[in-house]
Every structure is written in C-alpha cells, then in structure tokens.
C-alpha cells in the first residue's frame, strides 16, 4: 500500500472516530440523558413512611377512597420513582411518631415536620423541601384578633409536640398568650376553635389554608406569617443511605420543576372535599 493510500485511510479513520465521539458528546448533553444514572439506587427497597394524616394539604385521608393523599404523599412517590424504592405510607398519631421511627417501626417520617436544632440532636433531616411560616387561625367572624399581638388575653389551641406548641409555650411565658389548649391532632385543635372552646389556633400557613378549604367561610388567618421555617423528611439518626438518596432526589425534583408542580397542585389548585 502506498504512503498516499495509508494517509487517506488514516484520515478516514480519524474522521470516523471524531464523528462518533461528537455524537456521544451530544447525546450526553441532551436533557435527562444521564440525570437518573447519577442518582442513588435503593434497589427496589420498601420504605415505611409514617405520616399524621390530619394535616391538609400535606396529608389527609380522602373520604372517598379512604387513602392518605396530599403533597407529602406525592412527594415520596416522586422520590422513590427516582431512587428506586417503594413507599409504604402509614397513618400514625403524631405523639408517638418520632419514638416509633427511632425504634425501627418506620424508616422515615414525612408529615410537615419543621427542621429544628433540638430535633436534629436525635434524628436526621433532609434538606428543606418547602418553606412555611406560622400564622394565627381564627373564626371568620372574629374581630378582636388581627395579628399574633392580640393573644395576651386569649385561649390558643395547638397540636401537642409541634413547633407551634413550642412557640405558644414561649409566648405564654412572656405574657403574650393567656391559656394554651393542647390536642393530639390539629384536626381537634381546629374543631375546638370552631366550637368556640378556643379563640385561635397557631398553625403553619399552608395547613391553615388547608383547614380554611375544608371549612369554607368559617375560618381565616389573622395577619401575616410571623415565622419562617423549613420542612424536611426525617430519618433515623445515622441513616446516611436514606438521607443521601432523599437529598439527591429532592435536588433533582427541584431542578426539573416537580416541586413547583406539586406546589401548584396541592397549595393552589387543591379543593378539599
């Protein structure tokens, strides 16, 4: 074979090699081409998820299907779709939900849980998946309470063991709340408000909107949010596998717009039955 022929053949081989490499590079740059490959794989594992389904629109029992539905339920389904796990959502009472997690009855708690330094001493959280704030929920015909500053002579209802309870306790010690009534669920706290056994409920802003939706024309928020808090998924202390997988999935869901879509579905469009 002549040198000229060898040169031509070498040129053809180089063109083919660079052409293939360029095609592979373009494929890698296509949206979603390698995104899921970078996420952790939980191997189809079943994840037992505890939630207190009295907290619309995050979690509530649907009256028609008797199934737990809500923002948090959709969220864990989306997470497991990305990291290859099977969520098993279990309705649990709030008071015992964290001890049950630590005992091993559940793998995670997803129930509108505020990330706090105190809780982080005994359990691990994901990054925040939504930001909320606390508000004062009152009856629609209430005229005496216009903000959190109007509770010094009022009876306030909360769910026991929540950050709302912690804040109300602090405010009572400062003379900013007269009396606190504590209930095992927000459902009962709101019921006490509607029955006029309490003057107000301190509750997260999104959940307040949920209860206003389930009780049309009966409730309203008095004033604006007066705190800012992040909600996270709880796993047992030291469970870096689940925490890492959930955080990776949350980052992807934020990037691809799924978190925005879930917010629109549950916080804007959702109409409770």
Short mmCIF file of N, CA and C in Angstrom, two decimals, residues 12-150:
data_model
loop_
_atom_site.label_atom_id
_atom_site.label_comp_id
_atom_site.label_asym_id
_atom_site.label_seq_id
_atom_site.Cartn_x
_atom_site.Cartn_y
_atom_site.Cartn_z
N UNK A 12 -9.53 8.87 7.03
CA UNK A 12 -10.90 8.36 7.13
C UNK A 12 -11.17 7.83 8.54
N UNK A 13 -10.20 7.06 9.08
CA UNK A 13 -10.36 6.51 10.44
C UNK A 13 -10.51 7.62 11.47
N UNK A 14 -9.69 8.69 11.34
CA UNK A 14 -9.76 9.81 12.29
C UNK A 14 -11.11 10.51 12.21
N UNK A 15 -11.63 10.67 10.98
CA UNK A 15 -12.93 11.33 10.80
C UNK A 15 -14.03 10.53 11.48
N UNK A 16 -13.98 9.19 11.29
CA UNK A 16 -14.99 8.32 11.90
C UNK A 16 -14.91 8.40 13.42
N UNK A 17 -13.70 8.31 13.98
CA UNK A 17 -13.51 8.34 15.44
C UNK A 17 -14.04 9.64 16.02
N UNK A 18 -13.63 10.77 15.43
CA UNK A 18 -14.10 12.06 15.96
C UNK A 18 -15.60 12.22 15.78
N UNK A 19 -16.15 11.68 14.69
CA UNK A 19 -17.59 11.76 14.46
C UNK A 19 -18.36 11.02 15.53
N UNK A 20 -17.90 9.80 15.86
CA UNK A 20 -18.56 9.01 16.91
C UNK A 20 -18.47 9.72 18.25
N UNK A 21 -17.29 10.26 18.57
CA UNK A 21 -17.10 10.97 19.84
C UNK A 21 -18.01 12.17 19.94
N UNK A 22 -18.16 12.90 18.82
CA UNK A 22 -19.02 14.08 18.83
C UNK A 22 -20.47 13.69 19.06
N UNK A 23 -20.91 12.58 18.43
CA UNK A 23 -22.29 12.12 18.62
C UNK A 23 -22.54 11.74 20.07
N UNK A 24 -21.55 11.03 20.67
CA UNK A 24 -21.69 10.63 22.07
C UNK A 24 -21.75 11.83 22.99
N UNK A 25 -20.96 12.87 22.67
CA UNK A 25 -20.97 14.08 23.49
C UNK A 25 -22.31 14.78 23.41
N UNK A 26 -22.90 14.85 22.18
CA UNK A 26 -24.20 15.49 22.02
C UNK A 26 -25.28 14.73 22.78
N UNK A 27 -25.22 13.38 22.74
CA UNK A 27 -26.19 12.58 23.46
C UNK A 27 -26.09 12.81 24.96
N UNK A 28 -24.86 12.93 25.46
CA UNK A 28 -24.67 13.15 26.89
C UNK A 28 -25.20 14.49 27.32
N UNK A 29 -25.20 15.47 26.36
CA UNK A 29 -25.65 16.80 26.71
C UNK A 29 -27.16 16.96 26.62
N UNK A 30 -27.86 15.97 26.07
CA UNK A 30 -29.31 16.07 25.95
C UNK A 30 -29.95 16.03 27.33
N UNK A 31 -31.00 16.84 27.58
CA UNK A 31 -31.64 16.88 28.88
C UNK A 31 -32.12 15.50 29.32
N UNK A 32 -31.75 15.11 30.52
CA UNK A 32 -32.23 13.86 31.10
C UNK A 32 -31.47 12.63 30.62
N UNK A 33 -30.49 12.79 29.75
CA UNK A 33 -29.81 11.63 29.20
C UNK A 33 -29.07 10.84 30.25
N UNK A 34 -28.45 11.56 31.21
CA UNK A 34 -27.70 10.86 32.26
C UNK A 34 -28.15 11.25 33.65
N UNK A 35 -29.22 12.01 33.76
CA UNK A 35 -29.62 12.52 35.08
C UNK A 35 -29.94 11.38 36.05
N UNK A 36 -30.80 10.44 35.60
CA UNK A 36 -31.22 9.40 36.52
C UNK A 36 -30.08 8.45 36.85
N UNK A 37 -29.11 8.31 35.92
CA UNK A 37 -27.98 7.43 36.18
C UNK A 37 -27.11 7.92 37.31
N UNK A 38 -27.16 9.20 37.62
CA UNK A 38 -26.32 9.76 38.67
C UNK A 38 -26.95 9.65 40.06
N UNK A 39 -28.22 9.30 40.12
CA UNK A 39 -28.93 9.23 41.39
C UNK A 39 -28.67 7.90 42.08
N UNK A 40 -28.71 7.88 43.42
CA UNK A 40 -28.55 6.61 44.16
C UNK A 40 -29.65 5.62 43.79
N UNK A 41 -29.35 4.35 43.92
CA UNK A 41 -30.31 3.29 43.63
C UNK A 41 -30.54 2.48 44.90
N UNK A 42 -31.76 2.53 45.43
CA UNK A 42 -32.09 1.81 46.67
C UNK A 42 -32.52 0.37 46.40
N UNK A 43 -32.40 -0.07 45.16
CA UNK A 43 -32.61 -1.47 44.85
C UNK A 43 -34.02 -1.99 45.01
N UNK A 44 -35.00 -1.12 44.85
CA UNK A 44 -36.39 -1.56 44.98
C UNK A 44 -36.86 -1.75 46.40
N UNK A 45 -36.09 -1.25 47.34
CA UNK A 45 -36.39 -1.43 48.77
C UNK A 45 -37.72 -0.76 49.16
N UNK A 46 -38.47 -1.40 50.05
CA UNK A 46 -39.70 -0.81 50.58
C UNK A 46 -39.34 0.16 51.71
N UNK A 47 -39.85 1.38 51.62
CA UNK A 47 -39.60 2.41 52.63
C UNK A 47 -40.89 2.65 53.41
N UNK A 48 -40.87 2.35 54.69
CA UNK A 48 -42.05 2.56 55.54
C UNK A 48 -42.07 4.02 56.00
N UNK A 49 -43.07 4.75 55.55
CA UNK A 49 -43.14 6.19 55.79
C UNK A 49 -44.32 6.51 56.70
N UNK A 50 -44.04 7.11 57.85
CA UNK A 50 -45.10 7.48 58.79
C UNK A 50 -45.55 8.90 58.54
N UNK A 51 -46.86 9.11 58.62
CA UNK A 51 -47.42 10.45 58.45
C UNK A 51 -48.67 10.58 59.31
N UNK A 52 -48.88 11.75 59.88
CA UNK A 52 -50.10 12.03 60.63
C UNK A 52 -51.08 12.70 59.68
N UNK A 53 -52.01 11.91 59.17
CA UNK A 53 -52.88 12.38 58.08
C UNK A 53 -54.03 13.24 58.56
N UNK A 54 -53.70 14.25 59.36
CA UNK A 54 -54.69 15.23 59.81
C UNK A 54 -54.19 16.64 59.49
N UNK A 55 -53.42 16.74 58.42
CA UNK A 55 -52.69 17.99 58.16
C UNK A 55 -52.78 18.40 56.69
N UNK A 56 -54.00 18.68 56.21
CA UNK A 56 -54.15 19.07 54.80
C UNK A 56 -53.48 20.41 54.53
N UNK A 57 -52.92 20.60 53.33
CA UNK A 57 -52.90 19.69 52.18
C UNK A 57 -51.68 18.78 52.13
N UNK A 58 -50.89 18.74 53.22
CA UNK A 58 -49.72 17.88 53.22
C UNK A 58 -50.11 16.40 53.26
N UNK A 59 -51.02 16.05 54.17
CA UNK A 59 -51.51 14.68 54.24
C UNK A 59 -52.89 14.68 54.90
N UNK A 60 -53.80 13.94 54.27
CA UNK A 60 -55.16 13.86 54.77
C UNK A 60 -55.78 12.58 54.22
N UNK A 61 -56.73 12.00 54.95
CA UNK A 61 -57.41 10.81 54.47
C UNK A 61 -58.54 11.22 53.53
N UNK A 62 -58.47 10.73 52.31
CA UNK A 62 -59.51 11.03 51.32
C UNK A 62 -60.80 10.30 51.71
N UNK A 63 -61.89 11.05 51.78
CA UNK A 63 -63.16 10.47 52.26
C UNK A 63 -63.74 9.46 51.29
N UNK A 64 -63.41 9.57 50.02
CA UNK A 64 -63.95 8.65 49.02
C UNK A 64 -63.18 7.33 48.98
N UNK A 65 -61.84 7.43 48.90
CA UNK A 65 -61.01 6.22 48.77
C UNK A 65 -60.52 5.67 50.10
N UNK A 66 -60.59 6.50 51.15
CA UNK A 66 -60.07 6.15 52.47
C UNK A 66 -58.55 5.97 52.44
N UNK A 67 -57.90 6.56 51.44
CA UNK A 67 -56.45 6.50 51.31
C UNK A 67 -55.84 7.84 51.74
N UNK A 68 -54.59 7.79 52.21
CA UNK A 68 -53.89 9.02 52.57
C UNK A 68 -53.40 9.68 51.28
N UNK A 69 -53.77 10.93 51.10
CA UNK A 69 -53.34 11.69 49.92
C UNK A 69 -52.72 13.00 50.40
N UNK A 70 -52.09 13.73 49.49
CA UNK A 70 -51.55 15.04 49.83
C UNK A 70 -50.19 15.31 49.21
N UNK A 71 -49.70 16.49 49.45
CA UNK A 71 -48.40 16.93 48.92
C UNK A 71 -47.30 15.95 49.32
N UNK A 72 -47.23 15.60 50.61
CA UNK A 72 -46.15 14.74 51.09
C UNK A 72 -46.22 13.34 50.47
N UNK A 73 -47.43 12.84 50.25
CA UNK A 73 -47.60 11.52 49.64
C UNK A 73 -47.09 11.54 48.20
N UNK A 74 -47.48 12.55 47.46
CA UNK A 74 -46.98 12.68 46.08
C UNK A 74 -45.46 12.85 46.07
N UNK A 75 -44.95 13.58 47.05
CA UNK A 75 -43.51 13.83 47.11
C UNK A 75 -42.73 12.54 47.29
N UNK A 76 -43.13 11.69 48.23
CA UNK A 76 -42.38 10.46 48.47
C UNK A 76 -42.52 9.51 47.28
N UNK A 77 -43.65 9.55 46.60
CA UNK A 77 -43.80 8.75 45.37
C UNK A 77 -42.82 9.20 44.30
N UNK A 78 -42.67 10.51 44.14
CA UNK A 78 -41.74 11.04 43.15
C UNK A 78 -40.29 10.72 43.53
N UNK A 79 -39.99 10.81 44.82
CA UNK A 79 -38.63 10.50 45.28
C UNK A 79 -38.29 9.03 44.98
N UNK A 80 -39.21 8.14 45.33
CA UNK A 80 -38.95 6.71 45.12
C UNK A 80 -38.88 6.35 43.64
N UNK A 81 -39.59 7.09 42.82
CA UNK A 81 -39.51 6.86 41.38
C UNK A 81 -38.09 7.13 40.88
N UNK A 82 -37.42 8.10 41.48
CA UNK A 82 -36.08 8.47 41.04
C UNK A 82 -34.99 7.58 41.63
N UNK A 83 -35.16 7.14 42.88
CA UNK A 83 -34.07 6.39 43.54
C UNK A 83 -34.43 4.91 43.75
N UNK A 84 -35.48 4.44 43.05
CA UNK A 84 -35.83 3.03 43.02
C UNK A 84 -36.18 2.47 44.40
N UNK A 85 -37.26 2.97 44.96
CA UNK A 85 -37.78 2.41 46.20
C UNK A 85 -39.30 2.37 46.14
N UNK A 86 -39.91 1.66 47.06
CA UNK A 86 -41.36 1.50 47.10
C UNK A 86 -41.89 2.09 48.40
N UNK A 87 -42.58 3.23 48.35
CA UNK A 87 -43.08 3.85 49.59
C UNK A 87 -44.30 3.11 50.13
N UNK A 88 -44.30 2.88 51.41
CA UNK A 88 -45.44 2.29 52.11
C UNK A 88 -45.88 3.30 53.17
N UNK A 89 -46.87 4.12 52.82
CA UNK A 89 -47.29 5.22 53.70
C UNK A 89 -48.22 4.69 54.77
N UNK A 90 -47.90 5.00 56.03
CA UNK A 90 -48.69 4.53 57.16
C UNK A 90 -49.19 5.73 57.96
N UNK A 91 -50.48 5.76 58.23
CA UNK A 91 -51.08 6.82 59.03
C UNK A 91 -50.76 6.57 60.50
N UNK A 92 -50.17 7.55 61.16
CA UNK A 92 -49.72 7.37 62.55
C UNK A 92 -50.08 8.60 63.38
N UNK A 93 -50.24 8.39 64.67
CA UNK A 93 -50.53 9.51 65.57
C UNK A 93 -49.24 10.29 65.83
N UNK A 94 -49.38 11.61 65.82
CA UNK A 94 -48.22 12.49 65.94
C UNK A 94 -47.43 12.25 67.22
N UNK A 95 -48.11 12.07 68.33
CA UNK A 95 -47.43 11.98 69.62
C UNK A 95 -46.37 10.89 69.67
N UNK A 96 -46.61 9.76 69.02
CA UNK A 96 -45.64 8.66 69.08
C UNK A 96 -44.84 8.45 67.82
N UNK A 97 -44.91 9.40 66.90
CA UNK A 97 -44.34 9.17 65.58
C UNK A 97 -42.81 9.12 65.58
N UNK A 98 -42.17 9.99 66.37
CA UNK A 98 -40.70 10.00 66.39
C UNK A 98 -40.12 8.84 67.21
N UNK A 99 -40.68 8.52 68.39
CA UNK A 99 -40.20 7.32 69.09
C UNK A 99 -40.33 6.06 68.25
N UNK A 100 -41.42 5.94 67.48
CA UNK A 100 -41.62 4.77 66.63
C UNK A 100 -40.56 4.71 65.52
N UNK A 101 -40.19 5.88 64.99
CA UNK A 101 -39.12 5.93 63.99
C UNK A 101 -37.82 5.44 64.59
N UNK A 102 -37.48 5.96 65.77
CA UNK A 102 -36.22 5.61 66.41
C UNK A 102 -36.17 4.14 66.82
N UNK A 103 -37.35 3.57 67.11
CA UNK A 103 -37.44 2.16 67.50
C UNK A 103 -37.31 1.24 66.29
N UNK A 104 -37.52 1.79 65.10
CA UNK A 104 -37.40 0.99 63.90
C UNK A 104 -38.71 0.57 63.28
N UNK A 105 -39.82 1.09 63.79
CA UNK A 105 -41.13 0.76 63.21
C UNK A 105 -41.30 1.39 61.84
N UNK A 106 -40.64 2.53 61.61
CA UNK A 106 -40.70 3.23 60.34
C UNK A 106 -39.29 3.54 59.87
N UNK A 107 -39.16 3.78 58.59
CA UNK A 107 -37.86 4.18 58.02
C UNK A 107 -37.75 5.70 57.89
N UNK A 108 -38.88 6.37 57.80
CA UNK A 108 -38.89 7.82 57.61
C UNK A 108 -40.19 8.40 58.12
N UNK A 109 -40.16 9.68 58.45
CA UNK A 109 -41.37 10.43 58.81
C UNK A 109 -41.47 11.58 57.82
N UNK A 110 -42.62 11.65 57.16
CA UNK A 110 -42.89 12.74 56.21
C UNK A 110 -44.27 13.27 56.54
N UNK A 111 -44.28 14.36 57.33
CA UNK A 111 -45.56 14.82 57.88
C UNK A 111 -45.51 16.30 58.22
N UNK A 112 -45.02 17.09 57.28
CA UNK A 112 -44.92 18.53 57.53
C UNK A 112 -44.05 18.84 58.74
N UNK A 113 -42.90 18.17 58.86
CA UNK A 113 -42.05 18.30 60.05
C UNK A 113 -41.06 19.46 59.89
N UNK A 114 -41.11 20.39 60.83
CA UNK A 114 -40.19 21.52 60.83
C UNK A 114 -38.80 21.07 61.27
N UNK A 115 -37.79 21.52 60.55
CA UNK A 115 -36.40 21.23 60.91
C UNK A 115 -35.99 22.17 62.05
N UNK A 116 -35.61 21.59 63.19
CA UNK A 116 -35.16 22.40 64.32
C UNK A 116 -33.85 21.84 64.87
N UNK A 117 -33.10 22.68 65.54
CA UNK A 117 -31.84 22.24 66.15
C UNK A 117 -32.09 21.18 67.21
N UNK A 118 -33.16 21.32 67.97
CA UNK A 118 -33.48 20.36 69.02
C UNK A 118 -33.77 18.98 68.44
N UNK A 119 -34.56 18.93 67.39
CA UNK A 119 -34.88 17.65 66.76
C UNK A 119 -33.65 17.03 66.10
N UNK A 120 -32.77 17.86 65.58
CA UNK A 120 -31.57 17.34 64.92
C UNK A 120 -30.59 16.69 65.88
N UNK A 121 -30.82 16.84 67.17
CA UNK A 121 -29.97 16.18 68.17
C UNK A 121 -30.24 14.68 68.23
N UNK A 122 -31.45 14.24 67.83
CA UNK A 122 -31.83 12.84 67.99
C UNK A 122 -32.27 12.18 66.68
N UNK A 123 -32.35 12.92 65.60
CA UNK A 123 -32.76 12.36 64.31
C UNK A 123 -32.13 13.18 63.19
N UNK A 124 -32.14 12.65 61.99
CA UNK A 124 -31.55 13.34 60.85
C UNK A 124 -32.63 13.80 59.88
N UNK A 125 -32.37 14.93 59.24
CA UNK A 125 -33.31 15.53 58.29
C UNK A 125 -32.68 15.61 56.90
N UNK A 126 -33.55 15.63 55.90
CA UNK A 126 -33.11 16.01 54.57
C UNK A 126 -33.01 17.53 54.52
N UNK A 127 -32.57 18.03 53.38
CA UNK A 127 -32.68 19.46 53.13
C UNK A 127 -34.17 19.82 53.09
N UNK A 128 -34.48 21.08 53.37
CA UNK A 128 -35.88 21.52 53.36
C UNK A 128 -36.46 21.37 51.96
N UNK A 129 -37.68 20.84 51.89
CA UNK A 129 -38.35 20.71 50.59
C UNK A 129 -39.40 21.78 50.38
N UNK A 130 -39.74 22.54 51.42
CA UNK A 130 -40.69 23.65 51.30
C UNK A 130 -40.50 24.58 52.49
N UNK A 131 -40.76 25.84 52.31
CA UNK A 131 -40.68 26.82 53.39
C UNK A 131 -42.10 27.24 53.78
N UNK A 132 -42.35 27.29 55.08
CA UNK A 132 -43.65 27.71 55.59
C UNK A 132 -43.43 28.73 56.71
N UNK A 133 -44.53 29.25 57.25
CA UNK A 133 -44.46 30.15 58.39
C UNK A 133 -45.67 29.93 59.27
N UNK A 134 -45.58 30.29 60.52
CA UNK A 134 -46.70 30.12 61.43
C UNK A 134 -47.64 31.31 61.34
N UNK A 135 -48.94 31.02 61.48
CA UNK A 135 -49.96 32.06 61.44
C UNK A 135 -50.96 31.82 62.56
N UNK A 136 -51.81 32.81 62.78
CA UNK A 136 -52.90 32.70 63.74
C UNK A 136 -54.18 32.43 62.96
N UNK A 137 -54.80 31.30 63.23
CA UNK A 137 -56.05 30.92 62.58
C UNK A 137 -57.21 31.23 63.52
N UNK A 138 -58.21 31.92 63.02
CA UNK A 138 -59.35 32.32 63.85
C UNK A 138 -60.65 32.06 63.09
N UNK A 139 -61.77 32.19 63.80
CA UNK A 139 -63.07 32.06 63.13
C UNK A 139 -63.29 33.24 62.18
N UNK A 140 -64.06 33.01 61.14
CA UNK A 140 -64.26 34.02 60.10
C UNK A 140 -64.90 35.29 60.62
N UNK A 141 -65.69 35.19 61.69
CA UNK A 141 -66.38 36.37 62.22
C UNK A 141 -65.60 37.03 63.36
N UNK A 142 -64.36 36.60 63.58
CA UNK A 142 -63.54 37.16 64.66
C UNK A 142 -63.12 38.60 64.34
N UNK A 143 -63.34 39.51 65.29
CA UNK A 143 -62.95 40.91 65.09
C UNK A 143 -61.93 41.39 66.12
N UNK A 144 -61.74 40.60 67.19
CA UNK A 144 -60.82 41.04 68.26
C UNK A 144 -59.37 40.71 67.95
N UNK A 145 -59.14 39.71 67.12
CA UNK A 145 -57.78 39.24 66.85
C UNK A 145 -57.41 39.57 65.41
N UNK A 146 -56.40 40.43 65.27
CA UNK A 146 -55.96 40.84 63.94
C UNK A 146 -54.51 40.45 63.65
N UNK A 147 -53.80 39.96 64.66
CA UNK A 147 -52.42 39.54 64.49
C UNK A 147 -51.99 38.72 65.70
N UNK A 148 -50.77 38.24 65.67
CA UNK A 148 -50.23 37.46 66.78
C UNK A 148 -50.09 38.31 68.05
N UNK A 149 -50.15 39.63 67.90
CA UNK A 149 -50.01 40.53 69.05
C UNK A 149 -51.30 40.69 69.86
N UNK A 150 -52.37 40.03 69.42
CA UNK A 150 -53.67 40.21 70.08
C UNK A 150 -54.10 39.00 70.90
#
